[in-house]
Amino acid sequence: EDQVTQSPEALRLQEGESSSLNCSYTVSGLRGLFWYRQDPGKGPEFLFTLYSAGEEKEKERLKATLTKKESFLHITAPKPEDSATYLCAVQGYGNNRLAFGKGNQVVVIP
Amino acid sequence: ETGVTQTPRHLVMGMTNKKSLKCEQHLGHNAMYWYKQSAKKPLELMFVYSLEERVENNSVPSRFSPECPNSSHLFLHLHTLQPEDSALYLCASSQPGTYEAFFGQGTRLTVV
């Protein structure tokens, strides 16, 4: 069974204080690893897909990286509007489903 | 706006009521999903439809009944729910082959 563990569960950052979120996974053949952002009371918003170890993707202050066992979401010089819960999910071969982690709740203080 | 629209956004229902959640996608996808999101838990996949055929049902109680009349619309029919069914219900769609799921804004369901 595909499994995803995200750490830390919650993180408080000062504005401008860079940090990283971790997503560890176990999957029988990785088809893709996905990062989403979710604001309170809203649906997850797609951020990135990573397919193979060594791959990196960037969007504004966010950068996602992937190894064979984990992914990191780096937040560089965060702003208060980066406050959200970040969800990591994996999909293995032979599956129709995404397996999600519990999320990283990030609060950026002005 | 993601192209996936869910209605209603909020729903309060009694344990004896019958209601339906609606999802519509305008992305040209042909796979649609229902997820349940409870506090402090990962998203739980409930149902998967691909090309209007149900391809997965993750041991969901029969008080939840999905319907997919075409590739753009998905319903979740609810009856005799329990208080523990209170959660955020999310619809998503994707194109097989990409597996990037796009989510709607969700329906916040409260069972009283």
PDB file of C-alpha atoms in Angstrom:
ATOM      1  CA  GLU A   1       0.000   0.000   0.000  1.00  0.00           C
ATOM      2  CA  ASP A   2       1.312   3.428  -0.977  1.00  0.00           C
ATOM      3  CA  GLN A   3       2.102   5.621   2.029  1.00  0.00           C
ATOM      4  CA  VAL A   4       3.015   9.285   2.508  1.00  0.00           C
ATOM      5  CA  THR A   5       4.358  10.931   5.669  1.00  0.00           C
ATOM      6  CA  GLN A   6       4.757  14.697   5.876  1.00  0.00           C
ATOM      7  CA  SER A   7       6.810  16.628   8.422  1.00  0.00           C
ATOM      8  CA  PRO A   8       6.654  18.904  10.254  1.00  0.00           C
ATOM      9  CA  GLU A   9       2.912  18.795  10.856  1.00  0.00           C
ATOM     10  CA  ALA A  10       2.851  22.530  11.592  1.00  0.00           C
ATOM     11  CA  LEU A  11       5.372  25.303  11.037  1.00  0.00           C
ATOM     12  CA  ARG A  12       5.417  28.990  12.017  1.00  0.00           C
ATOM     13  CA  LEU A  13       7.789  31.200  10.071  1.00  0.00           C
ATOM     14  CA  GLN A  14       8.713  34.847  10.233  1.00  0.00           C
ATOM     15  CA  GLU A  15       8.273  36.646   6.949  1.00  0.00           C
ATOM     16  CA  GLY A  16      11.488  36.159   4.968  1.00  0.00           C
ATOM     17  CA  GLU A  17      12.585  33.098   6.967  1.00  0.00           C
ATOM     18  CA  SER A  18      13.222  30.323   4.443  1.00  0.00           C
ATOM     19  CA  SER A  19      12.403  26.711   5.332  1.00  0.00           C
ATOM     20  CA  SER A  20      11.683  23.274   3.869  1.00  0.00           C
ATOM     21  CA  LEU A  21       8.805  20.814   4.126  1.00  0.00           C
ATOM     22  CA  ASN A  22       9.429  17.072   3.912  1.00  0.00           C
ATOM     23  CA  CYS A  23       7.368  14.368   2.210  1.00  0.00           C
ATOM     24  CA  SER A  24       8.578  10.785   2.695  1.00  0.00           C
ATOM     25  CA  TYR A  25       6.913   8.093   0.644  1.00  0.00           C
ATOM     26  CA  THR A  26       6.767   4.391  -0.037  1.00  0.00           C
ATOM     27  CA  VAL A  27       5.270   3.236  -3.305  1.00  0.00           C
ATOM     28  CA  SER A  28       5.577   0.229  -5.572  1.00  0.00           C
ATOM     29  CA  GLY A  29       6.819   2.050  -8.652  1.00  0.00           C
ATOM     30  CA  LEU A  30       6.398   5.824  -8.634  1.00  0.00           C
ATOM     31  CA  ARG A  31       4.244   7.163 -11.429  1.00  0.00           C
ATOM     32  CA  GLY A  32       4.274  10.692  -9.999  1.00  0.00           C
ATOM     33  CA  LEU A  33       4.577  12.787  -6.842  1.00  0.00           C
ATOM     34  CA  PHE A  34       2.280  15.784  -6.496  1.00  0.00           C
ATOM     35  CA  TRP A  35       2.293  18.894  -4.332  1.00  0.00           C
ATOM     36  CA  TYR A  36      -0.890  20.834  -3.621  1.00  0.00           C
ATOM     37  CA  ARG A  37      -1.655  23.967  -1.630  1.00  0.00           C
ATOM     38  CA  GLN A  38      -4.889  24.138   0.366  1.00  0.00           C
ATOM     39  CA  ASP A  39      -6.369  27.243   1.977  1.00  0.00           C
ATOM     40  CA  PRO A  40      -8.897  26.846   4.818  1.00  0.00           C
ATOM     41  CA  GLY A  41     -12.343  25.769   3.612  1.00  0.00           C
ATOM     42  CA  LYS A  42     -11.182  25.394  -0.001  1.00  0.00           C
ATOM     43  CA  GLY A  43     -10.153  22.575  -2.288  1.00  0.00           C
ATOM     44  CA  PRO A  44      -6.499  21.715  -2.921  1.00  0.00           C
ATOM     45  CA  GLU A  45      -4.804  23.761  -5.621  1.00  0.00           C
ATOM     46  CA  PHE A  46      -2.341  21.907  -7.832  1.00  0.00           C
ATOM     47  CA  LEU A  47       1.281  23.126  -7.616  1.00  0.00           C
ATOM     48  CA  PHE A  48       3.755  20.607  -9.049  1.00  0.00           C
ATOM     49  CA  THR A  49       4.215  17.119 -10.448  1.00  0.00           C
ATOM     50  CA  LEU A  50       7.580  15.353 -10.131  1.00  0.00           C
ATOM     51  CA  TYR A  51       8.215  12.108 -11.981  1.00  0.00           C
ATOM     52  CA  SER A  52      11.785  10.988 -11.338  1.00  0.00           C
ATOM     53  CA  ALA A  53      14.589  11.351  -8.807  1.00  0.00           C
ATOM     54  CA  GLY A  54      16.664  14.473  -9.365  1.00  0.00           C
ATOM     55  CA  GLU A  55      13.812  16.424 -10.878  1.00  0.00           C
ATOM     56  CA  GLU A  56      13.153  19.961  -9.599  1.00  0.00           C
ATOM     57  CA  LYS A  57      10.360  22.439 -10.284  1.00  0.00           C
ATOM     58  CA  GLU A  58       9.915  26.047  -9.236  1.00  0.00           C
ATOM     59  CA  LYS A  59       7.040  28.479  -8.951  1.00  0.00           C
ATOM     60  CA  GLU A  60       7.611  31.905  -7.433  1.00  0.00           C
ATOM     61  CA  ARG A  61       8.980  31.303  -3.904  1.00  0.00           C
ATOM     62  CA  LEU A  62       8.371  27.541  -4.005  1.00  0.00           C
ATOM     63  CA  LYS A  63      10.786  24.880  -5.223  1.00  0.00           C
ATOM     64  CA  ALA A  64      10.041  21.152  -5.171  1.00  0.00           C
ATOM     65  CA  THR A  65      12.717  18.457  -5.345  1.00  0.00           C
ATOM     66  CA  LEU A  66      12.531  14.672  -5.516  1.00  0.00           C
ATOM     67  CA  THR A  67      14.715  11.747  -4.450  1.00  0.00           C
ATOM     68  CA  LYS A  68      13.909   8.036  -4.481  1.00  0.00           C
ATOM     69  CA  LYS A  69      12.490   8.205  -0.963  1.00  0.00           C
ATOM     70  CA  GLU A  70      11.347  11.758  -0.334  1.00  0.00           C
ATOM     71  CA  SER A  71      10.445  15.131  -1.698  1.00  0.00           C
ATOM     72  CA  PHE A  72      11.103  18.576  -0.296  1.00  0.00           C
ATOM     73  CA  LEU A  73       9.147  21.749  -0.804  1.00  0.00           C
ATOM     74  CA  HIS A  74      11.465  24.684  -0.202  1.00  0.00           C
ATOM     75  CA  ILE A  75       9.880  28.014   0.627  1.00  0.00           C
ATOM     76  CA  THR A  76      12.288  30.891   0.011  1.00  0.00           C
ATOM     77  CA  ALA A  77      11.717  34.243   1.742  1.00  0.00           C
ATOM     78  CA  PRO A  78       8.059  33.444   2.486  1.00  0.00           C
ATOM     79  CA  LYS A  79       5.337  36.060   2.648  1.00  0.00           C
ATOM     80  CA  PRO A  80       2.132  35.956   4.714  1.00  0.00           C
ATOM     81  CA  GLU A  81       0.177  34.942   1.594  1.00  0.00           C
ATOM     82  CA  ASP A  82       2.181  31.692   1.535  1.00  0.00           C
ATOM     83  CA  SER A  83       0.317  30.634   4.682  1.00  0.00           C
ATOM     84  CA  ALA A  84      -1.583  27.437   3.803  1.00  0.00           C
ATOM     85  CA  THR A  85      -1.546  23.685   4.227  1.00  0.00           C
ATOM     86  CA  TYR A  86       0.716  21.976   1.718  1.00  0.00           C
ATOM     87  CA  LEU A  87      -0.322  18.470   0.688  1.00  0.00           C
ATOM     88  CA  CYS A  88       1.906  15.809  -0.828  1.00  0.00           C
ATOM     89  CA  ALA A  89       0.524  12.833  -2.762  1.00  0.00           C
ATOM     90  CA  VAL A  90       1.957   9.914  -4.713  1.00  0.00           C
ATOM     91  CA  GLN A  91       0.598   7.667  -7.389  1.00  0.00           C
ATOM     92  CA  GLY A  92       2.022   4.239  -8.073  1.00  0.00           C
ATOM     93  CA  TYR A  93       1.806   2.148 -11.199  1.00  0.00           C
ATOM     94  CA  GLY A  94      -1.326   0.062 -11.429  1.00  0.00           C
ATOM     95  CA  ASN A  95      -3.328   2.545  -9.347  1.00  0.00           C
ATOM     96  CA  ASN A  96      -6.153   4.897 -10.114  1.00  0.00           C
ATOM     97  CA  ARG A  97      -5.651   6.639  -6.821  1.00  0.00           C
ATOM     98  CA  LEU A  98      -3.516   9.311  -5.214  1.00  0.00           C
ATOM     99  CA  ALA A  99      -2.256   8.526  -1.686  1.00  0.00           C
ATOM    100  CA  PHE A 100      -2.119  11.743   0.336  1.00  0.00           C
ATOM    101  CA  GLY A 101      -0.187  12.749   3.436  1.00  0.00           C
ATOM    102  CA  LYS A 102      -1.791  14.675   6.298  1.00  0.00           C
ATOM    103  CA  GLY A 103      -0.212  17.925   5.137  1.00  0.00           C
ATOM    104  CA  ASN A 104       2.186  20.591   6.396  1.00  0.00           C
ATOM    105  CA  GLN A 105       0.362  23.555   7.922  1.00  0.00           C
ATOM    106  CA  VAL A 106       2.462  26.684   7.356  1.00  0.00           C
ATOM    107  CA  VAL A 107       1.818  30.062   8.998  1.00  0.00           C
ATOM    108  CA  VAL A 108       3.956  33.014   7.929  1.00  0.00           C
ATOM    109  CA  ILE A 109       3.964  35.881  10.421  1.00  0.00           C
ATOM    110  CA  PRO A 110       4.475  39.441   9.130  1.00  0.00           C
TER     111      PRO A 110
ATOM    112  CA  GLU B   1     -11.300  28.907 -10.406  1.00  0.00           C
ATOM    113  CA  THR B   2     -10.014  25.440 -11.291  1.00  0.00           C
ATOM    114  CA  GLY B   3     -12.677  24.413 -13.795  1.00  0.00           C
ATOM    115  CA  VAL B   4     -14.277  22.034 -11.284  1.00  0.00           C
ATOM    116  CA  THR B   5     -17.442  23.394  -9.668  1.00  0.00           C
ATOM    117  CA  GLN B   6     -19.159  21.876  -6.657  1.00  0.00           C
ATOM    118  CA  THR B   7     -22.580  22.700  -5.253  1.00  0.00           C
ATOM    119  CA  PRO B   8     -23.679  23.371  -2.656  1.00  0.00           C
ATOM    120  CA  ARG B   9     -20.679  24.839  -0.816  1.00  0.00           C
ATOM    121  CA  HIS B  10     -22.264  24.201   2.571  1.00  0.00           C
ATOM    122  CA  LEU B  11     -24.906  21.673   3.628  1.00  0.00           C
ATOM    123  CA  VAL B  12     -26.502  20.904   6.973  1.00  0.00           C
ATOM    124  CA  MET B  13     -28.696  17.834   7.048  1.00  0.00           C
ATOM    125  CA  GLY B  14     -30.449  15.686   9.579  1.00  0.00           C
ATOM    126  CA  MET B  15     -29.735  11.998   9.932  1.00  0.00           C
ATOM    127  CA  THR B  16     -32.988  11.067   8.186  1.00  0.00           C
ATOM    128  CA  ASN B  17     -32.642  13.445   5.231  1.00  0.00           C
ATOM    129  CA  LYS B  18     -31.735  12.672   1.652  1.00  0.00           C
ATOM    130  CA  LYS B  19     -29.549  15.127  -0.244  1.00  0.00           C
ATOM    131  CA  SER B  20     -27.207  15.169  -3.223  1.00  0.00           C
ATOM    132  CA  LEU B  21     -23.876  16.818  -3.909  1.00  0.00           C
ATOM    133  CA  LYS B  22     -23.132  17.928  -7.446  1.00  0.00           C
ATOM    134  CA  CYS B  23     -19.841  18.292  -9.286  1.00  0.00           C
ATOM    135  CA  GLU B  24     -19.278  19.648 -12.779  1.00  0.00           C
ATOM    136  CA  GLN B  25     -15.992  19.906 -14.637  1.00  0.00           C
ATOM    137  CA  HIS B  26     -15.225  22.025 -17.686  1.00  0.00           C
ATOM    138  CA  LEU B  27     -11.713  20.727 -18.374  1.00  0.00           C
ATOM    139  CA  GLY B  28     -12.501  17.970 -20.854  1.00  0.00           C
ATOM    140  CA  HIS B  29     -11.284  15.316 -18.423  1.00  0.00           C
ATOM    141  CA  ASN B  30     -12.747  11.819 -18.450  1.00  0.00           C
ATOM    142  CA  ALA B  31     -11.938  10.652 -14.912  1.00  0.00           C
ATOM    143  CA  MET B  32     -13.712  11.998 -11.840  1.00  0.00           C
ATOM    144  CA  TYR B  33     -13.272  11.344  -8.144  1.00  0.00           C
ATOM    145  CA  TRP B  34     -14.967  11.843  -4.790  1.00  0.00           C
ATOM    146  CA  TYR B  35     -12.728  12.414  -1.765  1.00  0.00           C
ATOM    147  CA  LYS B  36     -13.566  12.888   1.914  1.00  0.00           C
ATOM    148  CA  GLN B  37     -11.447  15.213   4.049  1.00  0.00           C
ATOM    149  CA  SER B  38     -11.771  15.047   7.822  1.00  0.00           C
ATOM    150  CA  ALA B  39      -9.792  17.091  10.323  1.00  0.00           C
ATOM    151  CA  LYS B  40      -6.253  15.832  10.960  1.00  0.00           C
ATOM    152  CA  LYS B  41      -6.642  12.994   8.435  1.00  0.00           C
ATOM    153  CA  PRO B  42      -5.311  12.521   4.901  1.00  0.00           C
ATOM    154  CA  LEU B  43      -7.727  12.867   2.034  1.00  0.00           C
ATOM    155  CA  GLU B  44      -9.633   9.607   1.657  1.00  0.00           C
ATOM    156  CA  LEU B  45     -10.552   8.440  -1.822  1.00  0.00           C
ATOM    157  CA  MET B  46     -14.188   7.327  -1.955  1.00  0.00           C
ATOM    158  CA  PHE B  47     -15.026   6.657  -5.596  1.00  0.00           C
ATOM    159  CA  VAL B  48     -13.350   6.807  -8.997  1.00  0.00           C
ATOM    160  CA  TYR B  49     -15.140   7.041 -12.330  1.00  0.00           C
ATOM    161  CA  SER B  50     -13.306   6.647 -15.604  1.00  0.00           C
ATOM    162  CA  LEU B  51     -15.209   7.143 -18.851  1.00  0.00           C
ATOM    163  CA  GLU B  52     -18.432   7.180 -16.777  1.00  0.00           C
ATOM    164  CA  GLU B  53     -17.766   3.736 -15.362  1.00  0.00           C
ATOM    165  CA  ARG B  54     -17.077   3.256 -11.666  1.00  0.00           C
ATOM    166  CA  VAL B  55     -13.630   1.722 -11.405  1.00  0.00           C
ATOM    167  CA  GLU B  56     -13.035   1.978  -7.681  1.00  0.00           C
ATOM    168  CA  ASN B  57     -15.141   1.933  -4.546  1.00  0.00           C
ATOM    169  CA  ASN B  58     -13.075   2.053  -1.376  1.00  0.00           C
ATOM    170  CA  SER B  59     -15.351   0.237   1.057  1.00  0.00           C
ATOM    171  CA  VAL B  60     -17.586   3.241   1.393  1.00  0.00           C
ATOM    172  CA  PRO B  61     -20.849   2.704   3.330  1.00  0.00           C
ATOM    173  CA  SER B  62     -23.934   2.273   1.180  1.00  0.00           C
ATOM    174  CA  ARG B  63     -25.440   5.459   2.599  1.00  0.00           C
ATOM    175  CA  PHE B  64     -23.164   7.170   0.042  1.00  0.00           C
ATOM    176  CA  SER B  65     -24.238   6.489  -3.545  1.00  0.00           C
ATOM    177  CA  PRO B  66     -22.338   7.987  -6.511  1.00  0.00           C
ATOM    178  CA  GLU B  67     -23.711   8.669  -9.958  1.00  0.00           C
ATOM    179  CA  CYS B  68     -21.848   9.715 -13.093  1.00  0.00           C
ATOM    180  CA  PRO B  69     -24.315  10.388 -15.933  1.00  0.00           C
ATOM    181  CA  ASN B  70     -21.605  11.716 -18.280  1.00  0.00           C
ATOM    182  CA  SER B  71     -17.929  12.640 -18.210  1.00  0.00           C
ATOM    183  CA  SER B  72     -18.654  16.217 -17.077  1.00  0.00           C
ATOM    184  CA  HIS B  73     -20.976  15.559 -14.154  1.00  0.00           C
ATOM    185  CA  LEU B  74     -20.691  13.614 -10.931  1.00  0.00           C
ATOM    186  CA  PHE B  75     -23.155  13.307  -8.066  1.00  0.00           C
ATOM    187  CA  LEU B  76     -22.940  11.950  -4.552  1.00  0.00           C
ATOM    188  CA  HIS B  77     -26.327  10.950  -3.169  1.00  0.00           C
ATOM    189  CA  LEU B  78     -26.579  10.949   0.621  1.00  0.00           C
ATOM    190  CA  HIS B  79     -29.146   9.255   2.829  1.00  0.00           C
ATOM    191  CA  THR B  80     -29.419   8.365   6.521  1.00  0.00           C
ATOM    192  CA  LEU B  81     -26.004   9.784   7.291  1.00  0.00           C
ATOM    193  CA  GLN B  82     -24.304   9.665  10.670  1.00  0.00           C
ATOM    194  CA  PRO B  83     -22.675  12.586  12.558  1.00  0.00           C
ATOM    195  CA  GLU B  84     -19.230  11.105  11.838  1.00  0.00           C
ATOM    196  CA  ASP B  85     -19.899  11.683   8.135  1.00  0.00           C
ATOM    197  CA  SER B  86     -19.515  15.414   8.726  1.00  0.00           C
ATOM    198  CA  ALA B  87     -16.511  16.486   6.639  1.00  0.00           C
ATOM    199  CA  LEU B  88     -15.378  18.380   3.557  1.00  0.00           C
ATOM    200  CA  TYR B  89     -16.324  16.430   0.433  1.00  0.00           C
ATOM    201  CA  LEU B  90     -14.117  17.141  -2.549  1.00  0.00           C
ATOM    202  CA  CYS B  91     -14.639  16.358  -6.198  1.00  0.00           C
ATOM    203  CA  ALA B  92     -11.693  16.121  -8.566  1.00  0.00           C
ATOM    204  CA  SER B  93     -11.083  15.348 -12.207  1.00  0.00           C
ATOM    205  CA  SER B  94      -8.106  14.280 -14.267  1.00  0.00           C
ATOM    206  CA  GLN B  95      -7.107  13.106 -17.663  1.00  0.00           C
ATOM    207  CA  PRO B  96      -5.860   9.488 -17.592  1.00  0.00           C
ATOM    208  CA  GLY B  97      -2.190   9.510 -18.431  1.00  0.00           C
ATOM    209  CA  THR B  98      -1.392  12.728 -16.585  1.00  0.00           C
ATOM    210  CA  TYR B  99      -2.834  11.868 -13.152  1.00  0.00           C
ATOM    211  CA  GLU B 100      -2.756  15.508 -12.125  1.00  0.00           C
ATOM    212  CA  ALA B 101      -6.047  15.861 -10.301  1.00  0.00           C
ATOM    213  CA  PHE B 102      -7.814  19.216 -10.217  1.00  0.00           C
ATOM    214  CA  PHE B 103     -10.124  19.771  -7.270  1.00  0.00           C
ATOM    215  CA  GLY B 104     -13.308  21.697  -6.728  1.00  0.00           C
ATOM    216  CA  GLN B 105     -13.835  23.984  -3.728  1.00  0.00           C
ATOM    217  CA  GLY B 106     -15.609  21.275  -1.792  1.00  0.00           C
ATOM    218  CA  THR B 107     -18.895  20.902   0.054  1.00  0.00           C
ATOM    219  CA  ARG B 108     -18.729  21.355   3.822  1.00  0.00           C
ATOM    220  CA  LEU B 109     -21.248  18.807   5.136  1.00  0.00           C
ATOM    221  CA  THR B 110     -22.562  18.860   8.681  1.00  0.00           C
ATOM    222  CA  VAL B 111     -24.816  16.025   9.853  1.00  0.00           C
ATOM    223  CA  VAL B 112     -26.927  16.872  12.889  1.00  0.00           C
TER     224      VAL B 112
END
